[in-house]
Amino acid sequence: MNNKTIPNSEMIINPDGSIFHLHLHPQQLTDRIILCGDPGRVDMIASFFDTKEFEVASREFHTIGGTYKGKPIMALSHGIGPDNMDIVINELDALANINFKTRQVKDTHRTLTMVRIGTSGALQPELKLGTPVIAEKALGFDGVLNFYAGRNAVADIDFEHAFCNAVKWNRLWAKPYVVDADAELVARIGGNDMVRGNTISAVGFYGPQGRELRLQLAHPQLNSLIEKFSYKGRKITNYEMESAPLQGFAKMLGHKAMTVCSIIANRNNHEATPNYKTAIYDLIATVIDRI
């Protein structure tokens, strides 16, 4: 594996020596990374840094690197959707574990610690707005992990089968996959003040999460079946769009990753608040201190 030379077409390096989409250089990479969807939220995260060493913006990917309490750290936006995680995690791993000059995998593996801070919609009535929920188990509805060998080795196959049977999963859709967050990271970041959840990473915001505007749903009962489903006594807690591929790619590539989301809507109670920035700010303060 380490003797394989990766062709130019498979790993594109920009003329300035940076990785194709993120436009980051290997020497800029830090071992601790806080991820978020919104490029504008990177500035909020970086406001906690003691120093800011660099800033890079390309498309939806916005990165600020610096230090917090004397340790290097980065804030990076991944945009919206599970497909973006395929780009972001593969490119971060390339920066860490591929020699850009020889285009070969390095002999020594470098492990990254990645925590995604996001927003989410709750599926259970007891989850109040502003509650931080960790995706201890994440269910990917996108299917992106299914394109990679070793997918089953990192997935909870029994959970997948039980879920598909219970919700009458449509065979036209991608097969769901279930991946655990890094256990040590969950314990460290979550402490005793965050909910441990089973989180769905949807492939879209409207129909794939059961929202109906002008287009009718193919499976109108899906959300009600999801709300009733439980596995080993634990129910599905919330919807978002990126935790499953993040945790799946991290496990396959030998990194530590998890997602924690602030609840900004409750689908069961039909409640929502657009004024969620205070809760996100407080969540960032907690995560950056524990990462």
PDB file of C-alpha atoms in Angstrom, residues 21-285:
ATOM      1  CA  HIS A  21     -10.764  21.792  -2.886  1.00  0.00           C
ATOM      2  CA  LEU A  22      -9.668  22.943   0.572  1.00  0.00           C
ATOM      3  CA  HIS A  23      -6.654  24.890  -0.746  1.00  0.00           C
ATOM      4  CA  LEU A  24      -4.727  23.939   2.382  1.00  0.00           C
ATOM      5  CA  HIS A  25      -1.030  23.071   2.537  1.00  0.00           C
ATOM      6  CA  PRO A  26       0.241  20.072   4.545  1.00  0.00           C
ATOM      7  CA  GLN A  27       2.202  22.340   6.890  1.00  0.00           C
ATOM      8  CA  GLN A  28      -1.001  24.226   7.800  1.00  0.00           C
ATOM      9  CA  LEU A  29      -2.820  21.130   9.072  1.00  0.00           C
ATOM     10  CA  THR A  30      -3.391  20.842  12.824  1.00  0.00           C
ATOM     11  CA  ASP A  31      -4.216  17.665  14.750  1.00  0.00           C
ATOM     12  CA  ARG A  32      -7.336  19.219  16.320  1.00  0.00           C
ATOM     13  CA  ILE A  33     -10.077  20.427  13.951  1.00  0.00           C
ATOM     14  CA  ILE A  34     -13.504  21.892  14.668  1.00  0.00           C
ATOM     15  CA  LEU A  35     -15.850  21.450  11.712  1.00  0.00           C
ATOM     16  CA  CYS A  36     -19.031  23.346  10.878  1.00  0.00           C
ATOM     17  CA  GLY A  37     -21.351  23.665   7.901  1.00  0.00           C
ATOM     18  CA  ASP A  38     -21.658  27.439   7.627  1.00  0.00           C
ATOM     19  CA  PRO A  39     -18.533  29.267   6.343  1.00  0.00           C
ATOM     20  CA  GLY A  40     -19.605  32.266   8.424  1.00  0.00           C
ATOM     21  CA  ARG A  41     -19.522  30.198  11.608  1.00  0.00           C
ATOM     22  CA  VAL A  42     -15.764  29.693  11.212  1.00  0.00           C
ATOM     23  CA  ASP A  43     -15.251  33.304  12.328  1.00  0.00           C
ATOM     24  CA  MET A  44     -17.342  32.637  15.450  1.00  0.00           C
ATOM     25  CA  ILE A  45     -15.226  29.581  16.309  1.00  0.00           C
ATOM     26  CA  ALA A  46     -11.971  31.424  15.599  1.00  0.00           C
ATOM     27  CA  SER A  47     -13.046  34.266  17.901  1.00  0.00           C
ATOM     28  CA  PHE A  48     -12.121  31.917  20.768  1.00  0.00           C
ATOM     29  CA  PHE A  49      -8.559  31.391  19.457  1.00  0.00           C
ATOM     30  CA  ASP A  50      -5.664  33.040  21.276  1.00  0.00           C
ATOM     31  CA  THR A  51      -3.837  33.573  17.975  1.00  0.00           C
ATOM     32  CA  LYS A  52      -4.795  33.340  14.285  1.00  0.00           C
ATOM     33  CA  GLU A  53      -2.005  32.068  12.033  1.00  0.00           C
ATOM     34  CA  PHE A  54      -3.712  31.751   8.634  1.00  0.00           C
ATOM     35  CA  GLU A  55      -7.053  32.005   6.815  1.00  0.00           C
ATOM     36  CA  VAL A  56      -8.043  30.280   3.575  1.00  0.00           C
ATOM     37  CA  ALA A  57     -11.364  30.532   1.704  1.00  0.00           C
ATOM     38  CA  SER A  58     -12.324  28.428  -1.322  1.00  0.00           C
ATOM     39  CA  ARG A  59     -15.946  27.819  -2.351  1.00  0.00           C
ATOM     40  CA  GLU A  60     -17.836  26.732   0.788  1.00  0.00           C
ATOM     41  CA  PHE A  61     -14.593  25.670   2.471  1.00  0.00           C
ATOM     42  CA  HIS A  62     -13.396  28.359   4.889  1.00  0.00           C
ATOM     43  CA  THR A  63     -10.498  27.633   7.238  1.00  0.00           C
ATOM     44  CA  ILE A  64      -8.866  29.615  10.027  1.00  0.00           C
ATOM     45  CA  GLY A  65      -5.884  28.129  11.845  1.00  0.00           C
ATOM     46  CA  GLY A  66      -4.405  29.339  15.101  1.00  0.00           C
ATOM     47  CA  THR A  67      -3.860  28.369  18.719  1.00  0.00           C
ATOM     48  CA  TYR A  68      -6.050  27.894  21.772  1.00  0.00           C
ATOM     49  CA  LYS A  69      -4.419  27.642  25.194  1.00  0.00           C
ATOM     50  CA  GLY A  70      -1.083  27.240  23.442  1.00  0.00           C
ATOM     51  CA  LYS A  71      -2.129  24.314  21.215  1.00  0.00           C
ATOM     52  CA  PRO A  72      -2.598  24.447  17.408  1.00  0.00           C
ATOM     53  CA  ILE A  73      -6.216  24.205  16.228  1.00  0.00           C
ATOM     54  CA  MET A  74      -8.249  24.787  13.059  1.00  0.00           C
ATOM     55  CA  ALA A  75     -11.843  25.750  12.312  1.00  0.00           C
ATOM     56  CA  LEU A  76     -13.063  24.531   8.913  1.00  0.00           C
ATOM     57  CA  SER A  77     -16.446  24.753   7.167  1.00  0.00           C
ATOM     58  CA  HIS A  78     -17.610  21.799   5.067  1.00  0.00           C
ATOM     59  CA  GLY A  79     -20.794  23.255   3.572  1.00  0.00           C
ATOM     60  CA  ILE A  80     -24.118  21.436   3.502  1.00  0.00           C
ATOM     61  CA  GLY A  81     -24.597  17.754   2.820  1.00  0.00           C
ATOM     62  CA  PRO A  82     -22.971  14.330   3.184  1.00  0.00           C
ATOM     63  CA  ASP A  83     -21.281  14.447  -0.237  1.00  0.00           C
ATOM     64  CA  ASN A  84     -19.090  17.318   0.965  1.00  0.00           C
ATOM     65  CA  MET A  85     -17.727  15.128   3.747  1.00  0.00           C
ATOM     66  CA  ASP A  86     -16.325  12.780   1.095  1.00  0.00           C
ATOM     67  CA  ILE A  87     -14.211  15.713  -0.107  1.00  0.00           C
ATOM     68  CA  VAL A  88     -13.292  17.229   3.243  1.00  0.00           C
ATOM     69  CA  ILE A  89     -12.245  14.103   5.167  1.00  0.00           C
ATOM     70  CA  ASN A  90     -10.376  12.548   2.238  1.00  0.00           C
ATOM     71  CA  GLU A  91      -8.464  15.785   1.666  1.00  0.00           C
ATOM     72  CA  LEU A  92      -7.698  16.300   5.363  1.00  0.00           C
ATOM     73  CA  ASP A  93      -6.399  12.730   5.535  1.00  0.00           C
ATOM     74  CA  ALA A  94      -4.304  13.314   2.402  1.00  0.00           C
ATOM     75  CA  LEU A  95      -2.737  16.370   4.043  1.00  0.00           C
ATOM     76  CA  ALA A  96      -1.917  14.236   7.087  1.00  0.00           C
ATOM     77  CA  ASN A  97      -0.883  10.919   5.589  1.00  0.00           C
ATOM     78  CA  ILE A  98       0.250  11.336   1.977  1.00  0.00           C
ATOM     79  CA  ASN A  99       3.610  12.777   0.948  1.00  0.00           C
ATOM     80  CA  PHE A 100       2.776  15.470  -1.595  1.00  0.00           C
ATOM     81  CA  LYS A 101       6.211  15.230  -3.235  1.00  0.00           C
ATOM     82  CA  THR A 102       6.344  11.455  -3.745  1.00  0.00           C
ATOM     83  CA  ARG A 103       2.535  10.973  -3.871  1.00  0.00           C
ATOM     84  CA  GLN A 104       2.911   7.933  -1.635  1.00  0.00           C
ATOM     85  CA  VAL A 105       1.297   7.074   1.693  1.00  0.00           C
ATOM     86  CA  LYS A 106       3.594   7.938   4.600  1.00  0.00           C
ATOM     87  CA  ASP A 107       5.046   5.124   6.716  1.00  0.00           C
ATOM     88  CA  THR A 108       3.846   6.751   9.954  1.00  0.00           C
ATOM     89  CA  HIS A 109       0.110   7.369  10.374  1.00  0.00           C
ATOM     90  CA  ARG A 110      -1.036  10.726  11.746  1.00  0.00           C
ATOM     91  CA  THR A 111      -4.341  10.719  13.632  1.00  0.00           C
ATOM     92  CA  LEU A 112      -6.644  13.730  13.472  1.00  0.00           C
ATOM     93  CA  THR A 113      -9.270  14.665  16.066  1.00  0.00           C
ATOM     94  CA  MET A 114     -12.363  16.196  14.463  1.00  0.00           C
ATOM     95  CA  VAL A 115     -15.493  17.522  16.164  1.00  0.00           C
ATOM     96  CA  ARG A 116     -18.373  18.839  14.087  1.00  0.00           C
ATOM     97  CA  ILE A 117     -20.644  21.457  15.645  1.00  0.00           C
ATOM     98  CA  GLY A 118     -23.986  21.773  13.893  1.00  0.00           C
ATOM     99  CA  THR A 119     -27.705  22.423  14.132  1.00  0.00           C
ATOM    100  CA  SER A 120     -30.402  19.796  14.091  1.00  0.00           C
ATOM    101  CA  GLY A 121     -34.093  18.934  14.230  1.00  0.00           C
ATOM    102  CA  ALA A 122     -35.285  16.710  17.095  1.00  0.00           C
ATOM    103  CA  LEU A 123     -37.584  13.747  16.538  1.00  0.00           C
ATOM    104  CA  GLN A 124     -38.470  13.061  20.171  1.00  0.00           C
ATOM    105  CA  PRO A 125     -40.800  15.406  22.125  1.00  0.00           C
ATOM    106  CA  GLU A 126     -38.595  15.608  25.254  1.00  0.00           C
ATOM    107  CA  LEU A 127     -35.679  17.212  23.381  1.00  0.00           C
ATOM    108  CA  LYS A 128     -36.032  20.941  24.026  1.00  0.00           C
ATOM    109  CA  LEU A 129     -34.731  23.689  21.755  1.00  0.00           C
ATOM    110  CA  GLY A 130     -31.094  24.428  22.530  1.00  0.00           C
ATOM    111  CA  THR A 131     -30.298  20.920  23.781  1.00  0.00           C
ATOM    112  CA  PRO A 132     -26.850  19.663  22.654  1.00  0.00           C
ATOM    113  CA  VAL A 133     -27.148  16.145  21.163  1.00  0.00           C
ATOM    114  CA  ILE A 134     -24.118  13.989  20.325  1.00  0.00           C
ATOM    115  CA  ALA A 135     -24.453  11.604  17.378  1.00  0.00           C
ATOM    116  CA  GLU A 136     -23.163   8.639  19.383  1.00  0.00           C
ATOM    117  CA  LYS A 137     -24.563   6.496  16.580  1.00  0.00           C
ATOM    118  CA  ALA A 138     -25.129   8.105  13.192  1.00  0.00           C
ATOM    119  CA  LEU A 139     -27.341   6.672  10.433  1.00  0.00           C
ATOM    120  CA  GLY A 140     -26.340   7.711   6.928  1.00  0.00           C
ATOM    121  CA  PHE A 141     -29.182   7.926   4.417  1.00  0.00           C
ATOM    122  CA  ASP A 142     -26.802   9.171   1.693  1.00  0.00           C
ATOM    123  CA  GLY A 143     -25.033   5.933   0.736  1.00  0.00           C
ATOM    124  CA  VAL A 144     -21.636   7.589   0.188  1.00  0.00           C
ATOM    125  CA  LEU A 145     -19.830   5.107   2.457  1.00  0.00           C
ATOM    126  CA  ASN A 146     -21.180   2.242   0.348  1.00  0.00           C
ATOM    127  CA  PHE A 147     -18.730   3.183  -2.429  1.00  0.00           C
ATOM    128  CA  TYR A 148     -15.750   2.176  -0.254  1.00  0.00           C
ATOM    129  CA  ALA A 149     -14.314  -1.231   0.647  1.00  0.00           C
ATOM    130  CA  GLY A 150     -14.358  -1.833   4.386  1.00  0.00           C
ATOM    131  CA  ARG A 151     -17.716  -0.158   4.871  1.00  0.00           C
ATOM    132  CA  ASN A 152     -19.109  -3.152   6.779  1.00  0.00           C
ATOM    133  CA  ALA A 153     -16.099  -3.257   9.102  1.00  0.00           C
ATOM    134  CA  VAL A 154     -16.981   0.127  10.620  1.00  0.00           C
ATOM    135  CA  ALA A 155     -20.782  -0.216  10.507  1.00  0.00           C
ATOM    136  CA  ASP A 156     -23.343  -1.620  12.955  1.00  0.00           C
ATOM    137  CA  ILE A 157     -24.935  -4.156  10.592  1.00  0.00           C
ATOM    138  CA  ASP A 158     -27.517  -5.462  13.079  1.00  0.00           C
ATOM    139  CA  PHE A 159     -28.764  -1.904  13.713  1.00  0.00           C
ATOM    140  CA  GLU A 160     -29.046  -1.333   9.951  1.00  0.00           C
ATOM    141  CA  HIS A 161     -31.137  -4.463   9.401  1.00  0.00           C
ATOM    142  CA  ALA A 162     -33.439  -3.730  12.341  1.00  0.00           C
ATOM    143  CA  PHE A 163     -33.957  -0.145  11.200  1.00  0.00           C
ATOM    144  CA  CYS A 164     -34.697  -0.991   7.547  1.00  0.00           C
ATOM    145  CA  ASN A 165     -37.222  -3.637   8.545  1.00  0.00           C
ATOM    146  CA  ALA A 166     -38.958  -1.399  11.075  1.00  0.00           C
ATOM    147  CA  VAL A 167     -39.402   1.640   8.828  1.00  0.00           C
ATOM    148  CA  LYS A 168     -40.155  -0.325   5.615  1.00  0.00           C
ATOM    149  CA  TRP A 169     -37.104   1.129   3.858  1.00  0.00           C
ATOM    150  CA  ASN A 170     -37.682   1.862   0.151  1.00  0.00           C
ATOM    151  CA  ARG A 171     -35.347  -0.279  -1.972  1.00  0.00           C
ATOM    152  CA  LEU A 172     -35.003   2.560  -4.486  1.00  0.00           C
ATOM    153  CA  TRP A 173     -33.071   4.535  -1.846  1.00  0.00           C
ATOM    154  CA  ALA A 174     -29.422   4.090  -0.893  1.00  0.00           C
ATOM    155  CA  LYS A 175     -28.834   1.466   1.796  1.00  0.00           C
ATOM    156  CA  PRO A 176     -28.419   3.163   5.198  1.00  0.00           C
ATOM    157  CA  TYR A 177     -25.227   2.661   7.197  1.00  0.00           C
ATOM    158  CA  VAL A 178     -24.742   3.117  10.942  1.00  0.00           C
ATOM    159  CA  VAL A 179     -21.416   4.255  12.429  1.00  0.00           C
ATOM    160  CA  ASP A 180     -20.428   4.964  16.037  1.00  0.00           C
ATOM    161  CA  ALA A 181     -18.641   8.142  17.037  1.00  0.00           C
ATOM    162  CA  ASP A 182     -15.247   7.744  18.686  1.00  0.00           C
ATOM    163  CA  ALA A 183     -16.035   6.588  22.236  1.00  0.00           C
ATOM    164  CA  GLU A 184     -13.188   8.410  23.966  1.00  0.00           C
ATOM    165  CA  LEU A 185     -14.056  11.626  22.178  1.00  0.00           C
ATOM    166  CA  VAL A 186     -17.750  11.306  23.101  1.00  0.00           C
ATOM    167  CA  ALA A 187     -16.829  10.886  26.771  1.00  0.00           C
ATOM    168  CA  ARG A 188     -14.402  13.822  26.715  1.00  0.00           C
ATOM    169  CA  ILE A 189     -16.535  16.298  24.751  1.00  0.00           C
ATOM    170  CA  GLY A 190     -19.916  15.176  26.079  1.00  0.00           C
ATOM    171  CA  GLY A 191     -19.032  15.138  29.745  1.00  0.00           C
ATOM    172  CA  ASN A 192     -22.220  14.796  31.771  1.00  0.00           C
ATOM    173  CA  ASP A 193     -24.131  17.677  30.187  1.00  0.00           C
ATOM    174  CA  MET A 194     -24.845  16.510  26.622  1.00  0.00           C
ATOM    175  CA  VAL A 195     -27.456  14.039  25.359  1.00  0.00           C
ATOM    176  CA  ARG A 196     -26.119  10.882  23.661  1.00  0.00           C
ATOM    177  CA  GLY A 197     -28.256  10.272  20.596  1.00  0.00           C
ATOM    178  CA  ASN A 198     -28.933   8.129  17.543  1.00  0.00           C
ATOM    179  CA  THR A 199     -28.722  10.728  14.774  1.00  0.00           C
ATOM    180  CA  ILE A 200     -29.861  10.480  11.156  1.00  0.00           C
ATOM    181  CA  SER A 201     -27.723  12.098   8.465  1.00  0.00           C
ATOM    182  CA  ALA A 202     -30.204  12.837   5.692  1.00  0.00           C
ATOM    183  CA  VAL A 203     -29.335  13.323   2.035  1.00  0.00           C
ATOM    184  CA  GLY A 204     -31.436  16.500   1.816  1.00  0.00           C
ATOM    185  CA  PHE A 205     -33.340  19.000   3.944  1.00  0.00           C
ATOM    186  CA  TYR A 206     -36.912  18.718   2.645  1.00  0.00           C
ATOM    187  CA  GLY A 207     -38.235  15.386   1.332  1.00  0.00           C
ATOM    188  CA  PRO A 208     -35.397  13.282   2.753  1.00  0.00           C
ATOM    189  CA  GLN A 209     -36.255  14.608   6.220  1.00  0.00           C
ATOM    190  CA  GLY A 210     -40.003  14.211   5.725  1.00  0.00           C
ATOM    191  CA  ARG A 211     -40.771  17.862   4.936  1.00  0.00           C
ATOM    192  CA  GLU A 212     -43.505  18.354   2.369  1.00  0.00           C
ATOM    193  CA  LEU A 213     -43.923  21.660   0.513  1.00  0.00           C
ATOM    194  CA  ARG A 214     -45.339  21.298  -3.025  1.00  0.00           C
ATOM    195  CA  LEU A 215     -43.819  17.879  -3.782  1.00  0.00           C
ATOM    196  CA  GLN A 216     -45.488  14.865  -2.197  1.00  0.00           C
ATOM    197  CA  LEU A 217     -43.420  12.344  -0.232  1.00  0.00           C
ATOM    198  CA  ALA A 218     -42.775   8.819  -1.506  1.00  0.00           C
ATOM    199  CA  HIS A 219     -43.059   7.429   2.049  1.00  0.00           C
ATOM    200  CA  PRO A 220     -45.309   9.797   4.079  1.00  0.00           C
ATOM    201  CA  GLN A 221     -45.221   7.544   7.152  1.00  0.00           C
ATOM    202  CA  LEU A 222     -41.414   7.387   7.356  1.00  0.00           C
ATOM    203  CA  ASN A 223     -40.932   9.950  10.132  1.00  0.00           C
ATOM    204  CA  SER A 224     -43.641   8.464  12.346  1.00  0.00           C
ATOM    205  CA  LEU A 225     -42.060   5.017  11.946  1.00  0.00           C
ATOM    206  CA  ILE A 226     -38.618   6.452  12.720  1.00  0.00           C
ATOM    207  CA  GLU A 227     -39.947   8.153  15.868  1.00  0.00           C
ATOM    208  CA  LYS A 228     -41.347   4.835  17.127  1.00  0.00           C
ATOM    209  CA  PHE A 229     -38.258   2.759  16.275  1.00  0.00           C
ATOM    210  CA  SER A 230     -35.841   1.801  19.040  1.00  0.00           C
ATOM    211  CA  TYR A 231     -32.744  -0.370  19.075  1.00  0.00           C
ATOM    212  CA  LYS A 232     -31.541  -1.866  22.353  1.00  0.00           C
ATOM    213  CA  GLY A 233     -33.868   0.495  24.188  1.00  0.00           C
ATOM    214  CA  ARG A 234     -32.693   3.686  22.461  1.00  0.00           C
ATOM    215  CA  LYS A 235     -34.710   5.752  19.993  1.00  0.00           C
ATOM    216  CA  ILE A 236     -33.707   7.929  17.037  1.00  0.00           C
ATOM    217  CA  THR A 237     -33.165  11.408  18.458  1.00  0.00           C
ATOM    218  CA  ASN A 238     -32.599  13.858  15.616  1.00  0.00           C
ATOM    219  CA  TYR A 239     -31.973  14.702  11.965  1.00  0.00           C
ATOM    220  CA  GLU A 240     -28.970  16.479  10.459  1.00  0.00           C
ATOM    221  CA  MET A 241     -26.889  15.927   7.299  1.00  0.00           C
ATOM    222  CA  GLU A 242     -23.212  15.169   7.920  1.00  0.00           C
ATOM    223  CA  SER A 243     -22.429  13.130  11.053  1.00  0.00           C
ATOM    224  CA  ALA A 244     -22.588   9.614   9.531  1.00  0.00           C
ATOM    225  CA  PRO A 245     -20.116  10.174   6.672  1.00  0.00           C
ATOM    226  CA  LEU A 246     -17.802  12.118   8.994  1.00  0.00           C
ATOM    227  CA  GLN A 247     -17.713   9.282  11.510  1.00  0.00           C
ATOM    228  CA  GLY A 248     -17.567   6.596   8.831  1.00  0.00           C
ATOM    229  CA  PHE A 249     -14.649   8.080   6.923  1.00  0.00           C
ATOM    230  CA  ALA A 250     -12.815   8.864  10.170  1.00  0.00           C
ATOM    231  CA  LYS A 251     -13.083   5.256  11.350  1.00  0.00           C
ATOM    232  CA  MET A 252     -11.952   3.832   7.998  1.00  0.00           C
ATOM    233  CA  LEU A 253      -8.994   6.236   7.831  1.00  0.00           C
ATOM    234  CA  GLY A 254      -7.935   5.873  11.469  1.00  0.00           C
ATOM    235  CA  HIS A 255      -9.058   9.235  12.866  1.00  0.00           C
ATOM    236  CA  LYS A 256     -11.207  10.284  15.843  1.00  0.00           C
ATOM    237  CA  ALA A 257     -14.479  12.067  15.045  1.00  0.00           C
ATOM    238  CA  MET A 258     -17.894  12.957  16.411  1.00  0.00           C
ATOM    239  CA  THR A 259     -20.736  15.420  15.886  1.00  0.00           C
ATOM    240  CA  VAL A 260     -22.667  17.457  18.427  1.00  0.00           C
ATOM    241  CA  CYS A 261     -25.682  19.496  17.322  1.00  0.00           C
ATOM    242  CA  SER A 262     -27.790  22.131  19.015  1.00  0.00           C
ATOM    243  CA  ILE A 263     -31.505  21.423  18.591  1.00  0.00           C
ATOM    244  CA  ILE A 264     -33.109  24.340  16.720  1.00  0.00           C
ATOM    245  CA  ALA A 265     -36.382  22.614  15.773  1.00  0.00           C
ATOM    246  CA  ASN A 266     -38.567  19.840  17.155  1.00  0.00           C
ATOM    247  CA  ARG A 267     -40.331  17.973  14.365  1.00  0.00           C
ATOM    248  CA  ASN A 268     -42.607  16.203  16.835  1.00  0.00           C
ATOM    249  CA  ASN A 269     -43.834  19.369  18.554  1.00  0.00           C
ATOM    250  CA  HIS A 270     -43.659  21.547  15.404  1.00  0.00           C
ATOM    251  CA  GLU A 271     -41.462  24.057  17.239  1.00  0.00           C
ATOM    252  CA  ALA A 272     -38.536  25.951  15.740  1.00  0.00           C
ATOM    253  CA  THR A 273     -36.358  28.951  16.430  1.00  0.00           C
ATOM    254  CA  PRO A 274     -34.218  30.870  13.945  1.00  0.00           C
ATOM    255  CA  ASN A 275     -32.518  32.617  16.888  1.00  0.00           C
ATOM    256  CA  TYR A 276     -30.079  29.852  17.725  1.00  0.00           C
ATOM    257  CA  LYS A 277     -26.738  31.678  17.603  1.00  0.00           C
ATOM    258  CA  THR A 278     -26.477  32.106  21.377  1.00  0.00           C
ATOM    259  CA  ALA A 279     -26.850  28.352  21.902  1.00  0.00           C
ATOM    260  CA  ILE A 280     -24.256  27.668  19.188  1.00  0.00           C
ATOM    261  CA  TYR A 281     -21.846  30.167  20.739  1.00  0.00           C
ATOM    262  CA  ASP A 282     -22.149  28.453  24.121  1.00  0.00           C
ATOM    263  CA  LEU A 283     -21.695  25.030  22.502  1.00  0.00           C
ATOM    264  CA  ILE A 284     -18.528  26.199  20.713  1.00  0.00           C
ATOM    265  CA  ALA A 285     -17.139  27.492  24.013  1.00  0.00           C
TER     266      ALA A 285
END
